[in-house]
PDB file of C-alpha atoms and ligand atoms in Angstrom:
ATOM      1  CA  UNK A  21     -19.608  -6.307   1.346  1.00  0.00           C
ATOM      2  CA  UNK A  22     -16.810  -5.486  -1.094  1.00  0.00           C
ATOM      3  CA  UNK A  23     -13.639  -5.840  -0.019  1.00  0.00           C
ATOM      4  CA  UNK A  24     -11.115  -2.807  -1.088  1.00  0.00           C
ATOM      5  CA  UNK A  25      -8.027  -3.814  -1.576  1.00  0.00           C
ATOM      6  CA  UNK A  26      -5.187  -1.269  -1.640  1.00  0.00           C
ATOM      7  CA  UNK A  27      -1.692  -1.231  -2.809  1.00  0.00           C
ATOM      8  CA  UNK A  28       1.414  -0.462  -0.998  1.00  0.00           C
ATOM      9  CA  UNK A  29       4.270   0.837  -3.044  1.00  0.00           C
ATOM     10  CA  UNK A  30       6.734   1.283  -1.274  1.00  0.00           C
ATOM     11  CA  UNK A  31       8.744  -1.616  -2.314  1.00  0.00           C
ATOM     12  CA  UNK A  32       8.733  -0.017  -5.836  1.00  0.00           C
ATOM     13  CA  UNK A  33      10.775   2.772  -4.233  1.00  0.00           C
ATOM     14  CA  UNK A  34      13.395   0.055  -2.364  1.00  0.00           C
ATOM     15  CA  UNK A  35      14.270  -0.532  -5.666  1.00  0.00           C
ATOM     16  CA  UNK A  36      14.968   2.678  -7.056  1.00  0.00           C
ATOM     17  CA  UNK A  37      17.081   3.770  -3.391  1.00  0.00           C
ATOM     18  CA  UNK A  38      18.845   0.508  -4.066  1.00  0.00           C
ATOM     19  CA  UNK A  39      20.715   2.913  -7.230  1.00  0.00           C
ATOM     20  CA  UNK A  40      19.599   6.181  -6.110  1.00  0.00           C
ATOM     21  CA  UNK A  41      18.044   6.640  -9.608  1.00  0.00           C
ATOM     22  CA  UNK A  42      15.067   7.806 -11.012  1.00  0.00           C
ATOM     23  CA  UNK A  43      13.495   4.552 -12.157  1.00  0.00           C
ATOM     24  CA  UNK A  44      10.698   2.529 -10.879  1.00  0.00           C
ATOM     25  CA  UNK A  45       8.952   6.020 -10.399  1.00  0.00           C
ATOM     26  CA  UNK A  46       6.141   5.522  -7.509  1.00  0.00           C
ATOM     27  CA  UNK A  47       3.705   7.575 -10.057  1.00  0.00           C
ATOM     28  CA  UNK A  48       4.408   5.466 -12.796  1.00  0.00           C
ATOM     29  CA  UNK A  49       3.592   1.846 -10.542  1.00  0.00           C
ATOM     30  CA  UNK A  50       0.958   3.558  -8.874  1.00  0.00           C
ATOM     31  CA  UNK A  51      -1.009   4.150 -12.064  1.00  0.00           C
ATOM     32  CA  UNK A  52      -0.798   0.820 -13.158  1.00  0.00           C
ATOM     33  CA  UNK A  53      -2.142  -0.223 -10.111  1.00  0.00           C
ATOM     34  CA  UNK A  54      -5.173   1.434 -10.650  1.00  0.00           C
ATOM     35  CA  UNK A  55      -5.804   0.443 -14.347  1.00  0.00           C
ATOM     36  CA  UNK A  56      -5.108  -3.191 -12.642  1.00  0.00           C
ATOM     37  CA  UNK A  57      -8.397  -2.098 -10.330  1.00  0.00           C
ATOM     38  CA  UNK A  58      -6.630  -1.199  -6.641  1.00  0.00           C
ATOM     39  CA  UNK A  59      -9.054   0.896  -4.768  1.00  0.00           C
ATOM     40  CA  UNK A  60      -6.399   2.591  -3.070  1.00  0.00           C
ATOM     41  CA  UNK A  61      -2.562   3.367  -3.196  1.00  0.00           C
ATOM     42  CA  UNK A  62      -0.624   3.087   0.170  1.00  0.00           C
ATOM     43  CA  UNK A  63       2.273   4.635   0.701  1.00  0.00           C
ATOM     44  CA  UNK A  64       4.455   4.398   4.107  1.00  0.00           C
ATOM     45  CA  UNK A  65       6.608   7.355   4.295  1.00  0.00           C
ATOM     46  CA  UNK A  66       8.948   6.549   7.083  1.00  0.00           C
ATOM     47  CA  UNK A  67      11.453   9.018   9.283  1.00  0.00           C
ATOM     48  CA  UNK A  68      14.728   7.559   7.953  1.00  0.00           C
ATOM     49  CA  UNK A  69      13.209   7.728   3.948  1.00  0.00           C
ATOM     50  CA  UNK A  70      14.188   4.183   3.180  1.00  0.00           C
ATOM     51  CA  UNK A  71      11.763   3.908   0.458  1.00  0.00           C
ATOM     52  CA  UNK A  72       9.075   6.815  -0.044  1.00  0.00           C
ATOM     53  CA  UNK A  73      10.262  10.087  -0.238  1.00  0.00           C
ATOM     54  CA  UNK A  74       8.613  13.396   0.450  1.00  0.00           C
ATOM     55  CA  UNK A  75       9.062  14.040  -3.263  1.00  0.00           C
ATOM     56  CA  UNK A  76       6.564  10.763  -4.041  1.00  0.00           C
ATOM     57  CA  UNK A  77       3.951  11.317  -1.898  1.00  0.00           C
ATOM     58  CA  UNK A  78       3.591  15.253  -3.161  1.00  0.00           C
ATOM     59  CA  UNK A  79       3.567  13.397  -6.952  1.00  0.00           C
ATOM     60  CA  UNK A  80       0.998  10.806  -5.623  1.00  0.00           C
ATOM     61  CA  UNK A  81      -1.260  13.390  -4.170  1.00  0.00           C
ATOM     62  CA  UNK A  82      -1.682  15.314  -7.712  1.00  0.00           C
ATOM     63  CA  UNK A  83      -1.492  11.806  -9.956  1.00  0.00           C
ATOM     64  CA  UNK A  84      -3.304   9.478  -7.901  1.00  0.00           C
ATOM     65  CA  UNK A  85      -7.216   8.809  -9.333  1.00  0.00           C
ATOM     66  CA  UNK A  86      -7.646   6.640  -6.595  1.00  0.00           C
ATOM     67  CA  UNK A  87      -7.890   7.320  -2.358  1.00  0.00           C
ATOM     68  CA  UNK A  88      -3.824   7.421  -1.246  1.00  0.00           C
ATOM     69  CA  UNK A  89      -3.554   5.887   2.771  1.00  0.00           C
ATOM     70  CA  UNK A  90      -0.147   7.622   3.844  1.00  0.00           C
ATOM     71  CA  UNK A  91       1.028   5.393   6.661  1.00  0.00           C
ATOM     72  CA  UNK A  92       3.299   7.599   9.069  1.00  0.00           C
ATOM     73  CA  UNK A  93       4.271   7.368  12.824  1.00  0.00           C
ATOM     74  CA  UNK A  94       2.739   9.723  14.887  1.00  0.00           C
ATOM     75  CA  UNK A  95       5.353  12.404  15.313  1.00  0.00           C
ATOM     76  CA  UNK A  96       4.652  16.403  14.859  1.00  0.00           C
ATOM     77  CA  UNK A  97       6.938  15.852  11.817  1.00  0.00           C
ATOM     78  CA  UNK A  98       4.527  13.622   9.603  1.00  0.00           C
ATOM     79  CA  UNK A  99       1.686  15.672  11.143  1.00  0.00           C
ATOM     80  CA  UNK A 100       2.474  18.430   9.085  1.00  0.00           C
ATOM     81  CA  UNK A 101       3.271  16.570   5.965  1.00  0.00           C
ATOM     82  CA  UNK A 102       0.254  15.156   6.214  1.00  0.00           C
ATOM     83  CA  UNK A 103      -1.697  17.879   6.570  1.00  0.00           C
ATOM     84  CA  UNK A 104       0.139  19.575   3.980  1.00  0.00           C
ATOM     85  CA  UNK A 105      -0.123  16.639   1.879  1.00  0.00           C
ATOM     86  CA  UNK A 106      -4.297  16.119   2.769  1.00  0.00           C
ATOM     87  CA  UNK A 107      -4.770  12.616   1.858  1.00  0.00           C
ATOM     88  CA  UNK A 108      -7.879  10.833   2.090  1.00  0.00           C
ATOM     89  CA  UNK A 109      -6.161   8.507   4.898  1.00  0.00           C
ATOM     90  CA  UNK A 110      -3.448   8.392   7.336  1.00  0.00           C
ATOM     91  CA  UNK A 111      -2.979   4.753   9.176  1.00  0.00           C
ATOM     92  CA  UNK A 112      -0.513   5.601  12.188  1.00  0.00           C
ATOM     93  CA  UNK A 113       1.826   2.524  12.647  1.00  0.00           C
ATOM     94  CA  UNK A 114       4.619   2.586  14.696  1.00  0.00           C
ATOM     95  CA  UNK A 115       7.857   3.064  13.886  1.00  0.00           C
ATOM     96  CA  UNK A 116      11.689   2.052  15.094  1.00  0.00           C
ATOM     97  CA  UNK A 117      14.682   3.015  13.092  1.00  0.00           C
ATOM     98  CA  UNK A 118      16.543  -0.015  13.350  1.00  0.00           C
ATOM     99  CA  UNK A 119      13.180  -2.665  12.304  1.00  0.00           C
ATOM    100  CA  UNK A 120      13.668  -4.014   8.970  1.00  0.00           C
ATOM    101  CA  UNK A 121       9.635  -3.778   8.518  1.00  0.00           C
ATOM    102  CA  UNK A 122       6.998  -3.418  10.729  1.00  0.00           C
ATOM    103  CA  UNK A 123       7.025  -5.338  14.185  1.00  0.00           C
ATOM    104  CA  UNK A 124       3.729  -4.959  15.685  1.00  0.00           C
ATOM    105  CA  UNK A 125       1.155  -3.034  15.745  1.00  0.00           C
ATOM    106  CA  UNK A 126       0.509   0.504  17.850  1.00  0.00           C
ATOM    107  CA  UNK A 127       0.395   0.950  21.558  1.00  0.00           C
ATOM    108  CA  UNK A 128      -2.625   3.220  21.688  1.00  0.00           C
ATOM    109  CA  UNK A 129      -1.893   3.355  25.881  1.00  0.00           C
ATOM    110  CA  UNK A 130       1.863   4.375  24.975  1.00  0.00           C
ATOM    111  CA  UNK A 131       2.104   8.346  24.135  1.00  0.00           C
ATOM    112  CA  UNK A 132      -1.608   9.236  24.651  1.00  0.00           C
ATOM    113  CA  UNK A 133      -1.106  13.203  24.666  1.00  0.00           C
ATOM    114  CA  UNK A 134       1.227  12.616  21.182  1.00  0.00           C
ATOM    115  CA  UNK A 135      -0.942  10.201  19.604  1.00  0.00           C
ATOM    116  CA  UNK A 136      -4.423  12.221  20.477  1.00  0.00           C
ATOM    117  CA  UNK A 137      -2.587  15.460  19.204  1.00  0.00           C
ATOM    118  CA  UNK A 138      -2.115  13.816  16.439  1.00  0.00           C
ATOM    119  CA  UNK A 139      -5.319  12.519  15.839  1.00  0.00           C
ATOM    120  CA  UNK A 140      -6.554  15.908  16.521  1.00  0.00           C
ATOM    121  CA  UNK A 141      -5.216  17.397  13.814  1.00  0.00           C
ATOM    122  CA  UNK A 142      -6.173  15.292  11.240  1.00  0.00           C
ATOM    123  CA  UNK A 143      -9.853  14.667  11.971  1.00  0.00           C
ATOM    124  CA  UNK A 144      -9.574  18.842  12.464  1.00  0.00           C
ATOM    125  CA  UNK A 145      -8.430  18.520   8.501  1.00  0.00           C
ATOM    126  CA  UNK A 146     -11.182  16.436   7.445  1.00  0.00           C
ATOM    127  CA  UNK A 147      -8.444  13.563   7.209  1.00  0.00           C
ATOM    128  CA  UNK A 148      -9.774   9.646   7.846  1.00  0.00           C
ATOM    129  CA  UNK A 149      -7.612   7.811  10.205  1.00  0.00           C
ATOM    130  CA  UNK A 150      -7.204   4.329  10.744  1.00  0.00           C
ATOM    131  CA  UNK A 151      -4.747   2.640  13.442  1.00  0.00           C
ATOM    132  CA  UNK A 152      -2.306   0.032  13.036  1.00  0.00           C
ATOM    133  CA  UNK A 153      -2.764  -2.439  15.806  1.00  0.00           C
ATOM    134  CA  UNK A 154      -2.366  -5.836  16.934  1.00  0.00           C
ATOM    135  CA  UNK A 155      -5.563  -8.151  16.829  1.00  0.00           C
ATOM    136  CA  UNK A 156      -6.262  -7.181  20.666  1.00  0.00           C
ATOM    137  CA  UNK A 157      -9.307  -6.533  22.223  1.00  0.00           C
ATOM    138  CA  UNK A 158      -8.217  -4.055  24.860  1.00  0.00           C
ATOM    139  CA  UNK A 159      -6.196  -1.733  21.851  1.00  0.00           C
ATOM    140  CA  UNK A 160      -9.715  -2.054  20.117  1.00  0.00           C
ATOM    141  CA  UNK A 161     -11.193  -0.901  22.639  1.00  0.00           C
ATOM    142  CA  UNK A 162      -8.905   1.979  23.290  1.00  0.00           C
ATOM    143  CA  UNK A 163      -9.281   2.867  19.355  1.00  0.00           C
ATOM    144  CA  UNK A 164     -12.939   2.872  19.909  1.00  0.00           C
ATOM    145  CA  UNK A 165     -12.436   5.566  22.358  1.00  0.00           C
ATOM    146  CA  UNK A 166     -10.504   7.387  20.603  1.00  0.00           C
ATOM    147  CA  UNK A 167     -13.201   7.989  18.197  1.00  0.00           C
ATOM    148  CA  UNK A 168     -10.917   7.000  14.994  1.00  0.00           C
ATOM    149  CA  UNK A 169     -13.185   5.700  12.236  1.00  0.00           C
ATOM    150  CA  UNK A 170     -11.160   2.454  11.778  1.00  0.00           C
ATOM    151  CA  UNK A 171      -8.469   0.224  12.674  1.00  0.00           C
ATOM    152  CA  UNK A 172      -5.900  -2.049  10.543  1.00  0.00           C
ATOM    153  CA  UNK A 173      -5.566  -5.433  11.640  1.00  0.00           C
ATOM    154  CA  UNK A 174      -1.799  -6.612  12.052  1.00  0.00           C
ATOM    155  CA  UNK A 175      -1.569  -9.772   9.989  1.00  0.00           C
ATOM    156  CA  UNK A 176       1.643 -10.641  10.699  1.00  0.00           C
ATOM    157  CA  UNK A 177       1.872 -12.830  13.322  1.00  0.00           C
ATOM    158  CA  UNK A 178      -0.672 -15.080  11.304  1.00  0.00           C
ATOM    159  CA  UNK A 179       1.334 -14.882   8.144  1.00  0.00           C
ATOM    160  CA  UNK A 180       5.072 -16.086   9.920  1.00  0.00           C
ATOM    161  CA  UNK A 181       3.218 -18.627  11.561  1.00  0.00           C
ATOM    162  CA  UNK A 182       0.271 -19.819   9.408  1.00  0.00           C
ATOM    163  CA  UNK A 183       0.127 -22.969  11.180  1.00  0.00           C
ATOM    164  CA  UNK A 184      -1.057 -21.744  14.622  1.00  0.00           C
ATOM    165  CA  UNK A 185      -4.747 -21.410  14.927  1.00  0.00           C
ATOM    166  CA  UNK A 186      -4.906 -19.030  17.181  1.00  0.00           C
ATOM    167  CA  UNK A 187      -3.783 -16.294  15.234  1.00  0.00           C
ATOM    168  CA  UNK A 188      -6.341 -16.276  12.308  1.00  0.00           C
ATOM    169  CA  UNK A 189      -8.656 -17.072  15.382  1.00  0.00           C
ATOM    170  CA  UNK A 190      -7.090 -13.650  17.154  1.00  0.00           C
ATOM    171  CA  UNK A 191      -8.143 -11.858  13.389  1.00  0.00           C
ATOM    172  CA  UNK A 192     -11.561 -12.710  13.097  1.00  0.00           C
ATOM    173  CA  UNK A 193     -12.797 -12.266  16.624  1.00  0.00           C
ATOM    174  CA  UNK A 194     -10.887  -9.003  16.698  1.00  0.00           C
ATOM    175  CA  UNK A 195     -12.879  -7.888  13.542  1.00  0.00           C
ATOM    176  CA  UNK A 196     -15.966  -9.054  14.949  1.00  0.00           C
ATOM    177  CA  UNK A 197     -15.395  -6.744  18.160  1.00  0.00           C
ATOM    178  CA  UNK A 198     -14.073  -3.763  16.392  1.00  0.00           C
ATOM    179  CA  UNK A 199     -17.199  -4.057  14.048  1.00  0.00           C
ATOM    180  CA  UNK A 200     -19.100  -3.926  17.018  1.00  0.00           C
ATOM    181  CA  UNK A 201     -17.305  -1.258  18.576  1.00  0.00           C
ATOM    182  CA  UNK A 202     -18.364   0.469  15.457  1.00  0.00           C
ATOM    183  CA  UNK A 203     -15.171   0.675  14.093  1.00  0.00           C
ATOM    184  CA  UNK A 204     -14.720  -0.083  10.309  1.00  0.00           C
ATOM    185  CA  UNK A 205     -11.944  -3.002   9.755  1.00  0.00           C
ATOM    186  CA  UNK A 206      -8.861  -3.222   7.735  1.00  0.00           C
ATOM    187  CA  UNK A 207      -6.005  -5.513   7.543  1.00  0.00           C
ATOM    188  CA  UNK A 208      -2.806  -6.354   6.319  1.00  0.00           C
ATOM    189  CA  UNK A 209       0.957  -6.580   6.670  1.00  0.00           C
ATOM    190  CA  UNK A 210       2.597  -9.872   5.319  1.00  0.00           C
ATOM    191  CA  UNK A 211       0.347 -10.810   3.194  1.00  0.00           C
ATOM    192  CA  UNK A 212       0.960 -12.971   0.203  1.00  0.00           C
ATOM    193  CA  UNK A 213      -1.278 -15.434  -2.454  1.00  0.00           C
ATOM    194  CA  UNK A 214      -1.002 -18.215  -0.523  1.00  0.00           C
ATOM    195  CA  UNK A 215      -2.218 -16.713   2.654  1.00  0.00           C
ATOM    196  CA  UNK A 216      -4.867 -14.201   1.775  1.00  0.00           C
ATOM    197  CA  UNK A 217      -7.622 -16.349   1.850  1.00  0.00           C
ATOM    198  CA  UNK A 218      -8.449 -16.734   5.230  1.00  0.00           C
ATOM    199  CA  UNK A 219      -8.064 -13.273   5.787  1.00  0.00           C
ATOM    200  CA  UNK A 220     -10.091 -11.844   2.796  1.00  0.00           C
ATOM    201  CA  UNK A 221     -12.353 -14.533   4.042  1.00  0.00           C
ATOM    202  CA  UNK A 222     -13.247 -12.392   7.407  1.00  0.00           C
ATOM    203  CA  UNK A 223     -16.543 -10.761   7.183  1.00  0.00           C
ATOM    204  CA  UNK A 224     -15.995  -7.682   8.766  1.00  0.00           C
ATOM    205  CA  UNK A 225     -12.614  -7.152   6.520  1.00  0.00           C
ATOM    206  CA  UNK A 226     -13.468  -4.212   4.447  1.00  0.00           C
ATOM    207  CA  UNK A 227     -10.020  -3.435   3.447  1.00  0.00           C
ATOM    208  CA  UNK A 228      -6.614  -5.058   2.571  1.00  0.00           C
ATOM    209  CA  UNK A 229      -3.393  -3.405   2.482  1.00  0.00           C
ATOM    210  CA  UNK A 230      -0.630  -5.367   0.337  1.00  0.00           C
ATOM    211  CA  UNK A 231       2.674  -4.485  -0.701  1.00  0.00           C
ATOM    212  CA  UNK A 232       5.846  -6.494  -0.376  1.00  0.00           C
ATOM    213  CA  UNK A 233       4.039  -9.745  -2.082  1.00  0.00           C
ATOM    214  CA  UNK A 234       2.508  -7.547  -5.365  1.00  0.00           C
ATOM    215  CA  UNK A 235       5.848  -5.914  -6.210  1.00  0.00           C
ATOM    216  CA  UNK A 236       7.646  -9.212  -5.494  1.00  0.00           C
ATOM    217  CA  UNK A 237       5.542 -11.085  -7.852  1.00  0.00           C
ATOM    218  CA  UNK A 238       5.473  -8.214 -10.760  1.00  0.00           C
ATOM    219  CA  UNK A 239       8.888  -8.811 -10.253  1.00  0.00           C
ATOM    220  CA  UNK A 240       8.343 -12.162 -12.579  1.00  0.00           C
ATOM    221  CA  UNK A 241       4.967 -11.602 -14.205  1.00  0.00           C
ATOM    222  CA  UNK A 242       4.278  -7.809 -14.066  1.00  0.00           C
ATOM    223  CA  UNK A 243       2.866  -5.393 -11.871  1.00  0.00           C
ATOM    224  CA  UNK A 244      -0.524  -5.357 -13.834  1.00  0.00           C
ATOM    225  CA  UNK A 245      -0.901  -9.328 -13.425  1.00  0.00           C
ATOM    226  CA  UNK A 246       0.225  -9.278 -10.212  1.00  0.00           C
ATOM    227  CA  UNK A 247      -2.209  -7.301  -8.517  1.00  0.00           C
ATOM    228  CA  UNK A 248      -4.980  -8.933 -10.635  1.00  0.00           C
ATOM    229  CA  UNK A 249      -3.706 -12.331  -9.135  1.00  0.00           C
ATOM    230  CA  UNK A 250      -4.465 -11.094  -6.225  1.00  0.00           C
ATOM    231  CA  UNK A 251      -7.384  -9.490  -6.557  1.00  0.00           C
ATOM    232  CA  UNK A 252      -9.132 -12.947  -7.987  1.00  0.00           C
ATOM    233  CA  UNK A 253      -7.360 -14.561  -4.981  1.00  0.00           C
ATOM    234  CA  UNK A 254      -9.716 -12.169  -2.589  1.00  0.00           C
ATOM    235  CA  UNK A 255     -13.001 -12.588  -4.709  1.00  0.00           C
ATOM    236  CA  UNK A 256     -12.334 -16.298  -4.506  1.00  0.00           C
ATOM    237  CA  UNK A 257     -12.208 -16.557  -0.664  1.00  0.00           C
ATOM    238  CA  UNK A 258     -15.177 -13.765  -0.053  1.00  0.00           C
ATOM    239  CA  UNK A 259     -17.858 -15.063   1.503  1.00  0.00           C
ATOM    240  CA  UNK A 260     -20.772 -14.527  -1.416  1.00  0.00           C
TER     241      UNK A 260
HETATM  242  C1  LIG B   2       2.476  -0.984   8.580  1.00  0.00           C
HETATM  243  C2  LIG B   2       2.873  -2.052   7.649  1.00  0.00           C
HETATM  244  O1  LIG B   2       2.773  -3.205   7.918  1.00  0.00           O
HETATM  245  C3  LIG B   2       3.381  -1.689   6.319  1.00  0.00           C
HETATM  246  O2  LIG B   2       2.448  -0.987   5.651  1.00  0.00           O
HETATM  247  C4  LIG B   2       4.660  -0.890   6.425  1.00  0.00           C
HETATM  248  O3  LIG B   2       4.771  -0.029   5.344  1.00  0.00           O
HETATM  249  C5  LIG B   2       5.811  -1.864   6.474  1.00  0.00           C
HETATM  250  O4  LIG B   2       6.984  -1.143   6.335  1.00  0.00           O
HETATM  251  P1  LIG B   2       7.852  -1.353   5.016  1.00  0.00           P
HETATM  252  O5  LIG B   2       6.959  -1.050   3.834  1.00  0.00           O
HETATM  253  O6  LIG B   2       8.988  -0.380   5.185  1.00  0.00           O
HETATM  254  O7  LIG B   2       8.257  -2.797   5.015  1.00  0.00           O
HETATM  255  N1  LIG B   3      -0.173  -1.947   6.322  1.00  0.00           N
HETATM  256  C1  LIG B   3       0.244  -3.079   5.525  1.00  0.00           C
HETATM  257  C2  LIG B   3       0.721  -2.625   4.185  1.00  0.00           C
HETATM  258  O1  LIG B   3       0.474  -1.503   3.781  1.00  0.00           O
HETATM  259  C3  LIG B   3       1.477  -3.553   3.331  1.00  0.00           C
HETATM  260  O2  LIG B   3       2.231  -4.466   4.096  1.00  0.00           O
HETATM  261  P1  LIG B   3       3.055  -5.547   3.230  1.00  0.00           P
HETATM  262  O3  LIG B   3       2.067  -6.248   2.337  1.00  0.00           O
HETATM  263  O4  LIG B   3       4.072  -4.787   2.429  1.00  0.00           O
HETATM  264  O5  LIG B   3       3.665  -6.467   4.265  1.00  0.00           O
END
């Protein structure tokens, strides 16, 4: 199966807050991302702004020729943007002001009424969804039953600590289950050139999200080379 593999620009936009100016634009990374071959553009538009602003996700959603995945928490808030917005995908992650990324993955048991509201909507707007969780059989489970048409793997506790087995072992038997459960697989968070492999490697993967390591590596060789790199880096760990 191919594997899509989708951008995540928001680290384009930490550099422009970093001035307040008007340069990287989003639009502007985003396209040469596609000419580069991403499937996808992600985009995480978070409650305290950080990065993405409202502004860059309304420019995304007229510019983009590829699917945009708007990552958001949850909240009424985002619900409306995103509906507003209407992007191909939301992936609902969780959110916490003071995190300098993203922790862990969603508690699907924590806010059920909030999260199935929100979930309600969306679908209700013809909008796929996809949940950010941990590689844990009983939040698969629960996304299952919440009838969501796929999850994102959290990579991230296999990317800090490469060296433990039993986190790329927690991936690919949580893809296989989620597969099962019917649920079409994603992953990402953390991910670099030097760790993709095994994860690109996982059958059931169908999609990758990857930011921070693309725009840190255009950083010395170019956006356009950079996600090429890692696009090869995928093909070359896909099973045939
Ligand atoms: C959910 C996830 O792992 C990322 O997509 C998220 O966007 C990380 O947040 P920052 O991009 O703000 O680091
Ligand atoms: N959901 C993961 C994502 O979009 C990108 O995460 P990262 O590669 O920036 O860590």
């Amino acid at each position: 199966m191919y594997q899509r593999l989708y951008i995540n620009i928001d680290h384009v936009a930490t550099l422009r807050q970093a001035r307040r100016a008007s340069y990287p634009d989003p639009v502007a990374a985003a396209r040469i991302c596609e000419d580069a071959g991403a499937d996808g553009i992600t985009v995480h538009l978070r409650e305290d702004r950080r990065h993405i602003q409202d502004a860059d996700v309304e420019a995304l959603a007229t510019s983009l020729r590829t699917p945009m995945n708007l990552e958001m928490a949850a909240t009424p808030e985002m619900t409306l943007i995103a509906l507003r917005i209407k992007p191909k995908q939301v992936t609902l992650v969780p959110e916490r002001r003071a995190e300098i990324t993203t922790e862990g993955g969603l508690d699907l048991f924590a806010d059920p009424t909030r999260l199935m509201t929100c979930l309600e909507n969306l679908h209700a707007a013809g909008i796929r969804t996809s949940l950010f969780i941990d590689p844990d059989l009983r939040q698969i489970a629960r996304a299952a039953d919440l009838k969501v048409p796929a999850i994102e793997l959290h990579t991230g506790r296999y990317c800090h600590h490469p060296e433990v087995p039993a986190h790329l072992a927690a991936l690919r038997q949580a893809a296989v289950e989620a597969k099962g459960l019917g649920l079409a697989v994603h992953a990402g968070h953390g991910l670099t050139l030097e760790n993709v492999g095994p994860v690109a490697a996982i059958p059931e993967c169908e999609e990758l999200n990857i930011g921070h390591a693309i725009v840190s590596h255009a950083v010395f060789v170019g956006l356009d080379a950079a996600v090429r790199a890692m696009r090869a880096a995928m093909d070359a760990a896909r099973p045939r």
